[in-house]
Amino acid sequence: MTGKQLAAVCIERLKQAYPLAECTLDYAHAWQLLVEVRLAAQCTDERVNVVVKELFAKYPGVEALAAADPADIEAIVRPCGLGRSKARDISACMRTLRDEYGGKVPEDFDALLALPGVGRKSANLIMGDVFGKPAIVTDTHCIRLCGRIGLVEEGLKDPKRVEMALWKIIPPEEGSDFCHRLVHHGRAVCTARTEPYCENCCLADVCRWARRHGKAPAKAGAV
């Protein structure tokens, strides 16, 4: 089975297992997602969704958040961890949106990357979820699962290299939803803190890790 064939199998089976492919961060506007994805670094989406309720109630728009004292932002977002650096990045990002983009989030990947605190993962998330453009979000779930399954070379951990490898085998129109489904699968089945629950996995017969550890069904697919 080639990489593209394996990817096609994974895409279709995960579609059946997780029909709703959606971001687990709650947002109504693009700028809010920018804030949330920065807060989500080394923090759960669940906690971020709670914390931003207060933040967005106090600062309901780009202008308000751009004008806020970073120390006041930090006081609210501290429960997400790394409060000072996250508050600094959020403040600088919102000021850039206000001063250079009229308060709008740019619909350009390179422009997004140039925003303070925005990396490839954040930029891809915005491109896919907000603007509906091809995107591959290489978060921890994506990297872990793609390595286990065999979609990327074993031991590959660098997010950009994983992203580039996936672009070669994932159809552009499938990338964003596929990555969201990997998050759901990584939380429910192919977990990080326990041994994967291969007996409940729709990909066990084609998974490199499952075969190697004797967890694949008897008639395992060849990869």
Coordinates of C-alpha atoms in Angstrom, one line a residue:
M1 CA 0.0 0.0 0.0
T2 CA 1.4 3.4 -1.0
G3 CA 1.4 6.4 1.3
K4 CA -1.4 8.0 -0.8
Q5 CA -3.4 4.7 -0.6
L6 CA -2.9 4.5 3.2
A7 CA -3.9 8.1 3.6
A8 CA -7.1 7.5 1.5
V9 CA -8.1 4.6 3.8
C10 CA -7.5 6.7 6.9
I11 CA -9.5 9.6 5.6
E12 CA -12.5 7.5 4.7
R13 CA -12.6 5.5 7.9
L14 CA -12.1 8.5 10.1
K15 CA -15.0 10.2 8.2
Q16 CA -17.2 7.3 9.2
A17 CA -16.0 7.2 12.8
Y18 CA -16.2 11.0 13.3
P19 CA -18.7 12.5 10.9
L20 CA -18.4 16.0 12.4
A21 CA -14.9 17.4 11.8
E22 CA -14.7 20.6 13.7
C23 CA -12.4 22.7 15.8
T24 CA -12.7 22.1 19.5
L25 CA -12.0 25.7 20.3
D26 CA -15.2 27.9 20.6
Y27 CA -15.1 31.1 18.6
A28 CA -17.4 33.4 16.7
H29 CA -14.8 35.5 14.9
A30 CA -11.4 34.9 13.2
W31 CA -9.6 37.2 15.7
Q32 CA -10.9 35.1 18.6
L33 CA -9.5 31.9 17.1
L34 CA -6.2 33.6 16.8
V35 CA -6.3 34.4 20.5
E36 CA -7.4 31.0 21.4
V37 CA -4.9 29.0 19.5
R38 CA -2.1 31.0 21.2
L39 CA -3.6 30.3 24.6
A40 CA -4.0 26.6 23.7
A41 CA -0.2 26.1 23.6
Q42 CA 0.6 23.6 26.4
C43 CA -3.0 23.9 27.6
T44 CA -6.2 22.0 26.9
D45 CA -8.9 23.4 24.6
E46 CA -11.4 22.9 27.3
R47 CA -9.6 25.3 29.7
V48 CA -9.1 27.8 26.9
N49 CA -12.8 27.8 26.1
V50 CA -13.6 28.7 29.8
V51 CA -10.9 31.3 30.2
V52 CA -11.8 33.3 27.0
K53 CA -15.3 33.8 28.1
E54 CA -14.1 36.4 30.6
L55 CA -11.5 37.8 28.2
F56 CA -13.9 38.3 25.3
A57 CA -16.6 39.7 27.6
K58 CA -14.1 42.4 28.9
Y59 CA -12.5 43.0 25.5
P60 CA -15.2 42.2 22.8
G61 CA -13.2 43.2 19.7
V62 CA -9.8 43.7 18.2
E63 CA -9.7 47.4 19.1
A64 CA -10.5 46.8 22.7
L65 CA -8.0 44.0 23.1
A66 CA -5.3 45.9 21.3
A67 CA -5.8 48.8 23.7
A68 CA -5.7 46.6 26.8
D69 CA -2.7 46.6 29.1
P70 CA -0.9 43.3 28.6
A71 CA -0.8 42.9 32.4
D72 CA -4.6 43.0 32.5
I73 CA -4.7 40.3 29.7
E74 CA -2.2 38.2 31.7
A75 CA -4.4 38.4 34.8
I76 CA -7.2 36.7 32.9
V77 CA -5.3 34.2 30.8
R78 CA -2.9 33.0 33.5
P79 CA -4.9 29.8 34.1
C80 CA -3.8 28.7 30.6
G81 CA -0.1 28.8 31.6
L82 CA 2.7 30.9 30.3
G83 CA 0.5 33.9 31.0
R84 CA 3.1 36.6 30.5
S85 CA 4.4 35.5 27.1
K86 CA 0.9 34.6 25.8
A87 CA -0.5 38.0 27.0
R88 CA 2.4 39.8 25.3
D89 CA 1.8 37.9 22.0
I90 CA -1.9 38.5 22.1
S91 CA -1.5 42.2 22.7
A92 CA 1.1 42.6 19.9
C93 CA -1.0 40.5 17.5
M94 CA -4.2 42.5 18.1
R95 CA -2.2 45.8 17.7
T96 CA -0.9 44.6 14.4
L97 CA -4.4 43.6 13.2
R98 CA -5.6 47.1 14.3
D99 CA -2.8 49.1 12.8
E100 CA -2.0 47.2 9.6
Y101 CA -5.2 45.3 8.7
G102 CA -8.0 47.5 9.8
G103 CA -8.9 45.0 12.5
K104 CA -9.3 42.1 10.1
V105 CA -7.5 38.8 10.1
P106 CA -5.5 38.6 6.8
E107 CA -6.5 35.8 4.4
D108 CA -2.9 35.0 3.4
F109 CA -0.7 32.3 4.9
D110 CA 2.5 34.3 4.9
A111 CA 0.8 37.4 6.4
L112 CA -0.6 35.2 9.2
L113 CA 2.8 33.8 9.9
A114 CA 4.2 37.3 10.3
L115 CA 1.7 38.1 13.1
P116 CA 3.2 38.0 16.6
G117 CA 2.8 34.6 18.3
V118 CA 1.5 32.9 15.2
G119 CA 3.3 29.8 13.9
R120 CA 2.5 27.4 11.1
K121 CA 0.0 25.4 13.2
S122 CA -2.0 28.5 14.0
A123 CA -1.8 29.9 10.5
N124 CA -3.0 26.6 9.0
L125 CA -5.9 26.4 11.5
I126 CA -7.0 29.9 10.5
M127 CA -6.7 29.1 6.8
G128 CA -8.7 25.9 7.0
D129 CA -11.4 26.8 9.6
V130 CA -12.0 30.5 8.9
F131 CA -11.3 30.8 5.2
G132 CA -12.0 27.3 4.0
K133 CA -8.6 26.9 2.3
P134 CA -6.3 23.9 2.1
A135 CA -4.6 23.4 5.4
I136 CA -2.8 20.8 7.5
V137 CA -2.6 21.4 11.2
T138 CA 0.3 19.5 12.7
D139 CA -0.6 19.6 16.4
T140 CA 0.5 16.9 18.9
H141 CA -2.3 14.5 18.0
C142 CA -1.6 14.8 14.3
I143 CA 2.2 14.2 14.8
R144 CA 1.6 11.3 17.2
L145 CA -1.0 9.5 15.1
C146 CA 0.6 9.9 11.7
G147 CA 3.8 8.5 13.1
R148 CA 2.1 5.5 14.7
I149 CA -0.1 4.8 11.7
G150 CA 2.8 5.1 9.2
L151 CA 1.7 8.1 7.3
V152 CA 5.1 9.7 7.9
E153 CA 8.5 8.3 8.5
E154 CA 9.0 6.7 12.0
G155 CA 10.3 9.1 14.6
L156 CA 9.5 12.3 12.7
K157 CA 8.5 14.9 15.2
D158 CA 9.2 18.3 13.6
P159 CA 5.8 19.9 12.9
K160 CA 6.9 21.5 9.6
R161 CA 8.5 18.3 8.3
V162 CA 5.4 16.3 9.2
E163 CA 3.2 19.0 7.5
M164 CA 5.3 18.8 4.3
A165 CA 5.2 15.0 4.3
L166 CA 1.4 15.0 4.6
W167 CA 1.0 17.5 1.8
K168 CA 2.4 14.9 -0.5
I169 CA -0.2 12.3 0.3
I170 CA -3.3 14.1 1.6
P171 CA -5.6 15.7 -1.0
P172 CA -5.7 19.5 -0.3
E173 CA -9.4 19.6 0.2
E174 CA -9.2 16.9 2.9
G175 CA -6.4 18.2 5.0
S176 CA -8.2 20.5 7.5
D177 CA -11.0 18.0 8.3
F178 CA -8.6 15.1 8.5
C179 CA -6.5 16.8 11.1
H180 CA -9.6 17.6 13.2
R181 CA -10.6 14.0 13.0
L182 CA -7.1 13.0 14.2
V183 CA -7.6 15.1 17.3
H184 CA -10.9 13.3 18.1
H185 CA -9.3 9.9 17.4
G186 CA -6.2 10.8 19.4
R187 CA -8.3 11.8 22.4
A188 CA -10.7 8.8 22.3
V189 CA -8.6 5.9 21.0
C190 CA -5.0 6.5 20.0
T191 CA -4.2 8.2 23.3
A192 CA -0.9 9.7 24.4
R193 CA -0.8 8.9 28.1
T194 CA -2.0 5.3 27.8
E195 CA -1.3 2.5 25.4
P196 CA -3.6 3.0 22.4
Y197 CA -6.9 1.2 22.5
C198 CA -6.3 -0.7 19.3
E199 CA -9.3 -3.0 19.9
N200 CA -11.5 0.0 19.4
C201 CA -9.6 1.5 16.4
C202 CA -11.0 1.6 12.9
L203 CA -7.4 1.8 11.6
A204 CA -5.8 -1.1 13.5
D205 CA -5.5 -3.4 10.5
V206 CA -3.5 -0.8 8.5
C207 CA -1.6 0.8 11.4
R208 CA 2.2 0.3 11.7
W209 CA 2.2 0.5 15.5
A210 CA -0.7 -2.0 15.9
R211 CA 1.0 -4.5 13.7
R212 CA 4.4 -4.1 15.4
H213 CA 2.8 -4.6 18.8
G214 CA 0.6 -7.5 17.9
K215 CA -2.6 -5.4 18.2
A216 CA -3.7 -5.6 14.5
P217 CA -6.5 -7.9 13.5
A218 CA -5.5 -11.3 12.1
K219 CA -6.0 -10.2 8.5
A220 CA -4.0 -7.0 8.7
G221 CA -3.6 -4.8 5.7
A222 CA -0.2 -4.6 4.2
V223 CA 1.5 -1.2 4.3

